Coordinates of C-alpha atoms in Angstrom, one line a residue:
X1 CA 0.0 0.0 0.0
X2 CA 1.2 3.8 -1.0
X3 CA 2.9 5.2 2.3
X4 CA 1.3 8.2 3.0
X5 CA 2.2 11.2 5.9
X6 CA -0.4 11.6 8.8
X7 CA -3.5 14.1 7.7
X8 CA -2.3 16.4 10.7
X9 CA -0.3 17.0 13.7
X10 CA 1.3 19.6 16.2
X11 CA 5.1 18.7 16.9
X12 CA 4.0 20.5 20.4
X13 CA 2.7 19.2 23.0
X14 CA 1.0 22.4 24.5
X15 CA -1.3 22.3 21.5
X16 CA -3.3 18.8 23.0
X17 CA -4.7 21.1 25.6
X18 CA -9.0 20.6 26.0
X19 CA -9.9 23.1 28.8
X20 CA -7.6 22.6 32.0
X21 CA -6.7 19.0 30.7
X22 CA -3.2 18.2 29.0
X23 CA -2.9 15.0 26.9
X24 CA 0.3 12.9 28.5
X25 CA -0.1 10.3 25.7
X26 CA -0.3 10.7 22.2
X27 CA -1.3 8.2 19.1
X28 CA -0.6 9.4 15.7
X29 CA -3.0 8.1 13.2
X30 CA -3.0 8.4 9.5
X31 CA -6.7 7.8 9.0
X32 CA -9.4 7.6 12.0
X33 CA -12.5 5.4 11.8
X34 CA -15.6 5.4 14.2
X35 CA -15.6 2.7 17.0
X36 CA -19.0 0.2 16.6
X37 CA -17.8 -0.4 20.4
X38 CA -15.2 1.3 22.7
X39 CA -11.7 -0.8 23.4
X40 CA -11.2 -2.5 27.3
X41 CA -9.1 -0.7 28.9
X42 CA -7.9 -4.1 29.9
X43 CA -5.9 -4.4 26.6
X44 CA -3.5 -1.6 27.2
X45 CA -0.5 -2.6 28.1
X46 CA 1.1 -0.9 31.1
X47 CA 4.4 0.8 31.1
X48 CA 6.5 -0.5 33.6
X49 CA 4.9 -0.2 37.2
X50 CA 2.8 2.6 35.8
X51 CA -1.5 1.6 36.8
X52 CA -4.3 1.7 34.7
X53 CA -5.8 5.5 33.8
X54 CA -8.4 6.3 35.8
X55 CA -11.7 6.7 33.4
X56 CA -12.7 9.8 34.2
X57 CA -9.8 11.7 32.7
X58 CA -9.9 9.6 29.7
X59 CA -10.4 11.9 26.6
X60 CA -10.0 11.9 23.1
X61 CA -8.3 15.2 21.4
X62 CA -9.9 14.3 17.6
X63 CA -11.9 16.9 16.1
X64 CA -12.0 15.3 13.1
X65 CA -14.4 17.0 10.9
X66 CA -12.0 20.6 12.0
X67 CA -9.2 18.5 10.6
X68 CA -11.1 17.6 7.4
X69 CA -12.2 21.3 7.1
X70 CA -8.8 22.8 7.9
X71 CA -7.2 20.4 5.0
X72 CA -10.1 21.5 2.1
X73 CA -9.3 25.0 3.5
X74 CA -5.8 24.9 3.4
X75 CA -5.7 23.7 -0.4
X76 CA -8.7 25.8 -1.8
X77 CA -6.4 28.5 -0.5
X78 CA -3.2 27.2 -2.1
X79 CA -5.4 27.4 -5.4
X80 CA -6.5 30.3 -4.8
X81 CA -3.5 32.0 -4.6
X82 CA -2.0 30.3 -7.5
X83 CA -4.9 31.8 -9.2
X84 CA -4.8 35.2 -8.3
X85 CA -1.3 35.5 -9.4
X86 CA -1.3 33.4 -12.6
X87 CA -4.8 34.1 -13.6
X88 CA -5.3 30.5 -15.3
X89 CA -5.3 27.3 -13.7
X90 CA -6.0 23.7 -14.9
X91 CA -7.6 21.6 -12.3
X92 CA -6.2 17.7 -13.7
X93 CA -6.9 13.9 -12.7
X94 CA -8.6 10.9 -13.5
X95 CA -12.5 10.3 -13.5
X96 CA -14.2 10.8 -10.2
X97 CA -10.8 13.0 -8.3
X98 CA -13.6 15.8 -7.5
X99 CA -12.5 18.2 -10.4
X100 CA -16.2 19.9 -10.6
X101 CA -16.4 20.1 -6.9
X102 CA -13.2 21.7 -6.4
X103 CA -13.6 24.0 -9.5
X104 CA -16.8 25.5 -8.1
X105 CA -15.7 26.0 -4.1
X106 CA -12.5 27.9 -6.1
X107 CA -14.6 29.9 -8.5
X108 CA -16.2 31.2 -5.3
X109 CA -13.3 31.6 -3.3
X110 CA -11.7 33.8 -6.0
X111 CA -15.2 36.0 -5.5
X112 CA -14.6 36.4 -2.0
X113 CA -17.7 33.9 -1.2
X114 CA -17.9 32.5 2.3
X115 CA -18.6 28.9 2.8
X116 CA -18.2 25.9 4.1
X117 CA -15.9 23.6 2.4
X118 CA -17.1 20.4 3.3
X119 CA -20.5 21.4 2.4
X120 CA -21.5 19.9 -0.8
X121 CA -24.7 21.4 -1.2
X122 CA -23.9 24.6 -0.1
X123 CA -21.1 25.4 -2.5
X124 CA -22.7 23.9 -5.2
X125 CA -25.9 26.3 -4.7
X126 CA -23.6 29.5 -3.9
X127 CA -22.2 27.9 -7.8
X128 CA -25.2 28.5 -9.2
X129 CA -26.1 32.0 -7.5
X130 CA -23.4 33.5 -8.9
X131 CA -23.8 31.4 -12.4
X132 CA -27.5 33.7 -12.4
X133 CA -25.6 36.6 -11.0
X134 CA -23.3 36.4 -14.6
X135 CA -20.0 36.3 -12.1
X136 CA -19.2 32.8 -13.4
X137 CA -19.2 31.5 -16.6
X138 CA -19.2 28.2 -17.9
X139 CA -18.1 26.5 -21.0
X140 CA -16.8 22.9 -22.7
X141 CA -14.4 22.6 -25.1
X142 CA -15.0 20.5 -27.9
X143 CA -13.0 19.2 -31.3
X144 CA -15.0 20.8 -33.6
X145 CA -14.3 24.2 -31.4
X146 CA -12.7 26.8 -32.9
X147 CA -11.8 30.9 -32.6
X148 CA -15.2 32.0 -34.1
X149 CA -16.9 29.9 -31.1
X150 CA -14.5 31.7 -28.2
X151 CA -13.2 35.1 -29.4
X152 CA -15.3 36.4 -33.0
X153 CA -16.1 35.4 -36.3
X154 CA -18.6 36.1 -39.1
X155 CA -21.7 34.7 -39.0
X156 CA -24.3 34.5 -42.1
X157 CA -27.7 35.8 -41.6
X158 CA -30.8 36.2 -44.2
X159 CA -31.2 39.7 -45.2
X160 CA -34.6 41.1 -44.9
X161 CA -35.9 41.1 -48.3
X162 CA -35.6 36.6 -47.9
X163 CA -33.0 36.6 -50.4
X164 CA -29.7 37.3 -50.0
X165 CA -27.1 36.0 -46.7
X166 CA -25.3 38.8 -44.7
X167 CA -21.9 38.3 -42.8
X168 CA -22.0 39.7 -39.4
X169 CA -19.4 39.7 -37.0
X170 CA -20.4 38.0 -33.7
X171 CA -18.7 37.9 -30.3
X172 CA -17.7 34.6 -29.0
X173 CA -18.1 33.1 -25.2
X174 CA -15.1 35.2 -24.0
X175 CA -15.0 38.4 -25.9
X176 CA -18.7 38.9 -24.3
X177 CA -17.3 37.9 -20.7
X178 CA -14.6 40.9 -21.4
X179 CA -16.9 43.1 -23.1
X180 CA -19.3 42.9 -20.4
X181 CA -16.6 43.2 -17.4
X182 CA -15.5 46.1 -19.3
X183 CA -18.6 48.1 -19.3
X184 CA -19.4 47.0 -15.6
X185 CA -15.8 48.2 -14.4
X186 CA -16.6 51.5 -16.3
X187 CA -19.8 52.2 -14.9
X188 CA -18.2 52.0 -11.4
X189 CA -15.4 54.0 -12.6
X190 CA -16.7 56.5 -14.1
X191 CA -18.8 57.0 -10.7
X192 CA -15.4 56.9 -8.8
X193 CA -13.9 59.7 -11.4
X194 CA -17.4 62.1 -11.4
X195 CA -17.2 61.9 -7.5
X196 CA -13.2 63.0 -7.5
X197 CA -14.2 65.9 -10.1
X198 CA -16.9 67.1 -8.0
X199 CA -14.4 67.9 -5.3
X200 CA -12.1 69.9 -8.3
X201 CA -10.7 69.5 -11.4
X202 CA -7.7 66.7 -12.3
X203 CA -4.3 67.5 -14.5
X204 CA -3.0 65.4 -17.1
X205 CA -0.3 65.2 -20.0
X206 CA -1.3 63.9 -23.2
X207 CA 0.9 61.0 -23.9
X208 CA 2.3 62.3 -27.5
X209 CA 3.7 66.1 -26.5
X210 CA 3.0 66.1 -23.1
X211 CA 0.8 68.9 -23.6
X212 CA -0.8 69.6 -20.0
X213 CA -4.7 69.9 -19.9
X214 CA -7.1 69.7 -17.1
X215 CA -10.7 67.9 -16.8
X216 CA -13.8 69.0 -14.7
X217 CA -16.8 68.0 -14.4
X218 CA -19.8 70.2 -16.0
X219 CA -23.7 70.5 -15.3
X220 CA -24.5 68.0 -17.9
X221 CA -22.6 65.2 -16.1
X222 CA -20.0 65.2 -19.1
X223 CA -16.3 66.0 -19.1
X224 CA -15.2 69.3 -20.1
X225 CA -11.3 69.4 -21.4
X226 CA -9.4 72.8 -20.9
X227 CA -5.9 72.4 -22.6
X228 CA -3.6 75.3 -24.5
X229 CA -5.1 78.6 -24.4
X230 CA -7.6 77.7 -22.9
X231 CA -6.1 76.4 -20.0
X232 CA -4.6 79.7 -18.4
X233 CA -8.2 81.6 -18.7
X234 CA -10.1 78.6 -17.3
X235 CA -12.3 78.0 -20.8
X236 CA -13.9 74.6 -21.6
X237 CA -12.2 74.2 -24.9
X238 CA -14.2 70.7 -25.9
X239 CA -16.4 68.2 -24.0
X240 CA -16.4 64.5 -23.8
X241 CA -19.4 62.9 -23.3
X242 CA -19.6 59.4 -21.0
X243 CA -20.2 57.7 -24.0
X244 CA -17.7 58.4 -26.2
X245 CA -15.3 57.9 -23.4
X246 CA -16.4 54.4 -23.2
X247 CA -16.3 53.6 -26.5
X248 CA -12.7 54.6 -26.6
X249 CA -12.2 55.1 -30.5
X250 CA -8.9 55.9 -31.6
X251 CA -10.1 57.8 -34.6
X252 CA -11.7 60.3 -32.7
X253 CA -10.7 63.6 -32.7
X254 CA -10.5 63.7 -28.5
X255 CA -8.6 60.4 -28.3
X256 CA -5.6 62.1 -27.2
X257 CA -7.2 62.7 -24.1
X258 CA -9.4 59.9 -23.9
X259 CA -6.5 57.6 -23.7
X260 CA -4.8 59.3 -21.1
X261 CA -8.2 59.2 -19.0
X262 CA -8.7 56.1 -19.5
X263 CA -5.5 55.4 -18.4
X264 CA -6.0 57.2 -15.2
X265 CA -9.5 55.5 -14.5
X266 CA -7.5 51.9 -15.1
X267 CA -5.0 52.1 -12.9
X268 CA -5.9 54.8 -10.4
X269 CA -9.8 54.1 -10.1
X270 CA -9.6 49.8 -10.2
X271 CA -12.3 48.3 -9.4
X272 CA -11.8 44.8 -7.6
X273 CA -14.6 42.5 -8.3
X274 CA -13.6 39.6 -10.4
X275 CA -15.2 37.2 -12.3
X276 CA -14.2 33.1 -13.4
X277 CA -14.9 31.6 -17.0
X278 CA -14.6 27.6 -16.4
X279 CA -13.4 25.9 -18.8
X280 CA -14.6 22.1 -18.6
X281 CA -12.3 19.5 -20.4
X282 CA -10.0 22.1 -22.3
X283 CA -7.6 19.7 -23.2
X284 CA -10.6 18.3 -25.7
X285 CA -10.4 21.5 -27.9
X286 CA -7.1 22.7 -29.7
X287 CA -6.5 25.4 -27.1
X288 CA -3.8 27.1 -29.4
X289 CA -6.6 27.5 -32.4
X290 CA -9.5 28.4 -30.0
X291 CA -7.5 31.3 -28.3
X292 CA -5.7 32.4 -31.3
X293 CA -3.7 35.5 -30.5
X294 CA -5.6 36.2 -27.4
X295 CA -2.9 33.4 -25.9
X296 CA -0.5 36.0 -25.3
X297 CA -3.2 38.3 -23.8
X298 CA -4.0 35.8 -20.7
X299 CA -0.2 36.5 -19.5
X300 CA -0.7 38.2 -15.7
X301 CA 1.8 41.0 -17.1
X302 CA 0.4 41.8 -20.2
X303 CA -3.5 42.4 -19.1
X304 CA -5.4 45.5 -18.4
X305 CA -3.2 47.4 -15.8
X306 CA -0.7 45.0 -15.7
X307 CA 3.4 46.0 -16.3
X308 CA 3.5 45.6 -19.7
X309 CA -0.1 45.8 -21.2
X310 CA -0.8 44.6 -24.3
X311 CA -3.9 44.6 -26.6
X312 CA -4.6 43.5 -30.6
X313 CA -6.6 44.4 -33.1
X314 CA -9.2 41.4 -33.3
X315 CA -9.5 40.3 -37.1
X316 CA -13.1 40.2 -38.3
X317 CA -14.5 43.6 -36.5
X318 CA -11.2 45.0 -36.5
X319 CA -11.5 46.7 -33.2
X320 CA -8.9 46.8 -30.5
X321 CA -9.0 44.2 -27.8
X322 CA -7.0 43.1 -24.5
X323 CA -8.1 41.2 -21.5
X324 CA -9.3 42.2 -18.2
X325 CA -7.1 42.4 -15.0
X326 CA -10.5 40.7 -12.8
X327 CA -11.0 37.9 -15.1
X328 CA -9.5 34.4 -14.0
X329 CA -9.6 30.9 -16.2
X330 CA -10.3 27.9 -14.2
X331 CA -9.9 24.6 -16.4
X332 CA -10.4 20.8 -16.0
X333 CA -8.7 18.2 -17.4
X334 CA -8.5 14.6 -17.3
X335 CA -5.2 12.9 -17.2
X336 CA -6.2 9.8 -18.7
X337 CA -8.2 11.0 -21.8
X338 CA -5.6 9.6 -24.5
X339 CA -7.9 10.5 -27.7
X340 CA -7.1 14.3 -27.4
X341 CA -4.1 15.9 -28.5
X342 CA -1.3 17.1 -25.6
X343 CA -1.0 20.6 -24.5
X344 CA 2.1 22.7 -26.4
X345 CA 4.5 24.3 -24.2
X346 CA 3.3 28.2 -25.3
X347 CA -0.2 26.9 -23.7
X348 CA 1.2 25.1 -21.1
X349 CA 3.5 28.2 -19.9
X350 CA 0.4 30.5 -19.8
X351 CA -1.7 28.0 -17.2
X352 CA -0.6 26.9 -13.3
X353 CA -1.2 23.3 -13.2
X354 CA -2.7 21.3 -10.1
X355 CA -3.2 17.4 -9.9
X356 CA -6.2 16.0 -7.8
X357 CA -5.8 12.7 -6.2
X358 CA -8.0 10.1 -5.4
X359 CA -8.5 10.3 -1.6
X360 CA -9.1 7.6 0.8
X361 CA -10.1 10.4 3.6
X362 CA -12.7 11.7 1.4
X363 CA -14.3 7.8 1.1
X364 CA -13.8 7.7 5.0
X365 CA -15.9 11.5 5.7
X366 CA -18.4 10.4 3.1
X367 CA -19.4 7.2 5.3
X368 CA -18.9 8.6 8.6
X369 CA -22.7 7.4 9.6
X370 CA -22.2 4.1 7.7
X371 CA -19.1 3.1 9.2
X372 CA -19.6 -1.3 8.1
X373 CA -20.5 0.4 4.5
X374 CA -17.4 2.6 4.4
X375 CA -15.0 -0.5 5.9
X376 CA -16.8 -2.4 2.2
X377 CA -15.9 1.0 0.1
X378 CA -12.3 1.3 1.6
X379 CA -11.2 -2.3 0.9
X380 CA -12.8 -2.2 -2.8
X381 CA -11.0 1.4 -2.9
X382 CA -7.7 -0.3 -2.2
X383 CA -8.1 -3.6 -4.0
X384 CA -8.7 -1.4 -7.3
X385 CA -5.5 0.9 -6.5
X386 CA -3.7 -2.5 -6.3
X387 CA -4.4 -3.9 -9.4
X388 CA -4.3 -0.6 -11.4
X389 CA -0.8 0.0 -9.4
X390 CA 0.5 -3.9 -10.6
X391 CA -0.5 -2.8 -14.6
X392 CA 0.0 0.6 -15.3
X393 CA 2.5 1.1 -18.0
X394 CA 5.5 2.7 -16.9
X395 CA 5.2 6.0 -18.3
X396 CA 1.9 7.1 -16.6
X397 CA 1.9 8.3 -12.7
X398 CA -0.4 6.4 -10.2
X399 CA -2.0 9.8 -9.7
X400 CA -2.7 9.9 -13.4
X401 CA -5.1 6.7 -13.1
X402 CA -6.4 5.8 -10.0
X403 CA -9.9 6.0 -10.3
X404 CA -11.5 8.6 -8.0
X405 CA -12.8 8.5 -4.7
X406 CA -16.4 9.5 -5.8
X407 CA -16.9 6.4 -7.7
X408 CA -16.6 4.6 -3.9
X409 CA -19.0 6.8 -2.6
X410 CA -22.6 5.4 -2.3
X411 CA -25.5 6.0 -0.2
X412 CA -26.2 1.8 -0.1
X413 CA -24.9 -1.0 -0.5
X414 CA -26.8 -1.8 -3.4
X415 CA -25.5 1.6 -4.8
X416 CA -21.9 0.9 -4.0
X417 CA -22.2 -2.9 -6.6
X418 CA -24.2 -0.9 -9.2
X419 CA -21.0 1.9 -9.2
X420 CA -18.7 -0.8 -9.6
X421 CA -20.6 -2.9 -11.5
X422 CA -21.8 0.0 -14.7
X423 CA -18.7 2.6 -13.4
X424 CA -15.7 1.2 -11.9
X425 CA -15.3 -2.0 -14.0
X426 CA -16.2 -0.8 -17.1
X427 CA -13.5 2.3 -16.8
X428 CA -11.3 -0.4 -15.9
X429 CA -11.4 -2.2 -19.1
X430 CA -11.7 0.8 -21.3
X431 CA -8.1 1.7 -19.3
X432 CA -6.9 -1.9 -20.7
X433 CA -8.5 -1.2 -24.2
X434 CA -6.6 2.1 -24.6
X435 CA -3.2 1.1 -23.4
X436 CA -2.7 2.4 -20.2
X437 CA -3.5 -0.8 -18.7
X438 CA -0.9 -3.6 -19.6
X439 CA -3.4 -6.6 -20.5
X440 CA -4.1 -8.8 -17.4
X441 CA -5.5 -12.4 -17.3
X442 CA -6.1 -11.9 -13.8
X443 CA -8.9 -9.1 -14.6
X444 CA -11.5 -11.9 -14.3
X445 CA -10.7 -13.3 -10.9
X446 CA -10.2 -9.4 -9.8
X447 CA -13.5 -8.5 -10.5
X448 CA -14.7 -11.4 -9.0
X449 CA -12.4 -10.5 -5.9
X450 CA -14.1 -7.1 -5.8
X451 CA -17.7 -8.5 -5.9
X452 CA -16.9 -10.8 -3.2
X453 CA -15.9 -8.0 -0.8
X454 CA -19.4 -6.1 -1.4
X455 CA -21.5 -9.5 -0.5

């Protein structure tokens, strides 16, 4: 069986301390199961001349369900900081690892989302809150996925008269999730910068000459721009309206101070609420076709406000693009899908990568009520790791294959046979078709084996 280090432990003693009472003896355990009945006390041994405890200052220091708590916690926060400073992540394992689970508590962590993470239910109706609230989004990529699909493309239409097809240029999945985070940042920003003006009027440079010019705010709610001559006797020489200061056109004839507003609410007026795209099996699309140029976009450095910002102009609506500082890319993938092609190293260098692992102290929580039911689970749960573990080919990881805990966890016994049964054994042999499985004449008797330990 895998060695594996103890779930938790304090190397000080001062830390098994329950009220005024001080543990003398300590057991470390690497997985805890509930008693059916407690242990004599007649089958310590004794130390030396030392007597028998007396019964009332027995005691058990094993919050448990802290400790499982504590350990979720401790690793949605690892992620979660990974995230924030990456901005992409790819969430990877084998079937049944708790990839979905984990995605959601993250995606929600990353919003600054309270919960419990232990708490299924919860999490996963907080997921769907904030799906509504349009602060997640959630996509699968697919072979026949392409650039159109995720960024833009043209898109035919009939024309009105019934005849003839138009081209239109249609956003894909994530220029909308920019676009829109774009025009929700502005609306907050351009409340931060009418509330700073209403106190008194901002300098600038323009960016080309460094040509000063100042900005107040005037009765209309608009931005009134006093620059050259106009700036010693206090006249308005032009005014920029709210919306042309979203729309940010570099033809028009303002731009010059546009962009250097702009720039001012970016960086100076940020506003912090993020939002998550997940992206579910991205390994199945051809990422470097689906994100075209944008690849070099997702880069931490080069987004909006970033050290070295960068943006493109898209190539159908020919408009300038670049990504959002607040948006974050959570992907799954599945380590032992062989039929997709492998991830290149200009991908790969953009995404932080995190491995799930099947855990046996997720099968022990699950059945913490059903402890004879969870004994049944664990053995099948390490009979299966056996046998995958004895015919894996060399150049896959254990981690890579071992079929998740969820599969284990059932609500019956009768649950627990039909998972193996329709689930378990089935992946098993679709492991063996594909190769990563040496061929075993012993698969027979093991399933048999398995059965045997459900009865």
């Amino acid at each position: 069986m895998e060695k594996k280090d103890p779930i938790w432990f304090s190397e000080s003693l001062d830390e098994y301390v329950d009220d005024n009472k001080s543990a003398k003896i300590l057991f470390l355990s690497s997985r805890f199961e509930r008693l059916q009945t407690p242990i004599p006390i007649e089958l310590f041994k004794i130390y030396k001349d030392k007597g028998l405890p007396v019964r009332a200052h027995l005691g058990a220091f094993s919050d448990i369900e802290q400790i499982e708590i504590n350990i979720m916690a401790d690793r949605l926060e690892l992620l979660k900081q990974i995230l924030l400073q990456k901005k992409q992540i790819i969430l990877q394992g084998a079937p049944g690892t708790g990839k979905t689970y984990n995605t959601a508590a993250l995606a929600l962590s990353i919003l600054g989302i309270q919960f419990n993470p232990n708490d299924h239910n919860e999490i996963m109706k907080l997921y769907d809150e904030q799906r509504k609230n349009n602060c997640i989004f959630f996509t699968t990529f697919h072979q026949s996925m392409g650039y159109e699909d995720f960024v833009e493309g043209l898109k035919p239409e009939v024309a009105e008269n019934g005849k003839d097809v138009l081209y239109r240029v249609e956003d894909g999945i994530f220029k909308k999730i920019c676009s829109q985070k774009e025009k929700t940042d502005f609306e907050q920003q351009y409340q931060l910068l009418q509330n700073l003006l209403k106190k008194g009027e901002l300098r600038f440079e323009t960016k080309t000459d460094h040509s000063p010019f100042t900005v107040i705010l005037n009765s209309s709610g608009n931005l009134s721009i006093s620059s050259g001559k106009y700036l010693e006797n206090g006249s308005s020489a032009t005014s920029i309206t709210k919306e042309k200061l979203e729309k940010r056109d570099p033809g028009d004839k303002n731009s010059c101070y546009i962009e250097v507003i702009r720039d001012y609410m970016n960086k100076e007026l940020q506003v912090s609420k993020p939002c998550v795209l997940i992206i579910d099996e991205i390994n199945r699309g051809n990422i470097s076709k689906i994100f075209g140029e944008l690849i070099t976009l997702l880069e931490a450095d080069k987004r909006q406000n970033g050290e070295h910002p960068v943006s493109v102009i898209l190539p159908y609506s020919k408009k300038e693009f670049s990504v959002p500082s607040n948006i974050y890319i959570i992907g799954t993938m599945n380590t032992t899908d062989r039929s997709t092609g492998r991830i290149d190293y200009a991908v790969r260098r953009r995404f932080a990568f995190y491995t799930l692992e099947a855990d046996t102290e997720a099968i022990v929580s699950h059945y913490k009520e059903k402890v004879e039911l969870g004994e049944k689970a664990n053995q099948l749960f390490n009979a299966v790791r056996e046998f995958i573990s004895d015919n894996k080919t060399e150049d896959l990881e254990m981690d890579e294959l071992m079929v998740g805990h969820s599969y284990f966890m059932a609500s019956s016994a009768e649950e627990l046979r039909l998972k193996l049964d329709y689930e378990i054994i089935p992946l098993i042999k679709e492991y063996e078709k594909d190769g990563l499985l040496q061929p075993s004449d012993e698969l027979k008797d093991k399933i048999n084996e398995w059965e045997s330990l459900l009865d």
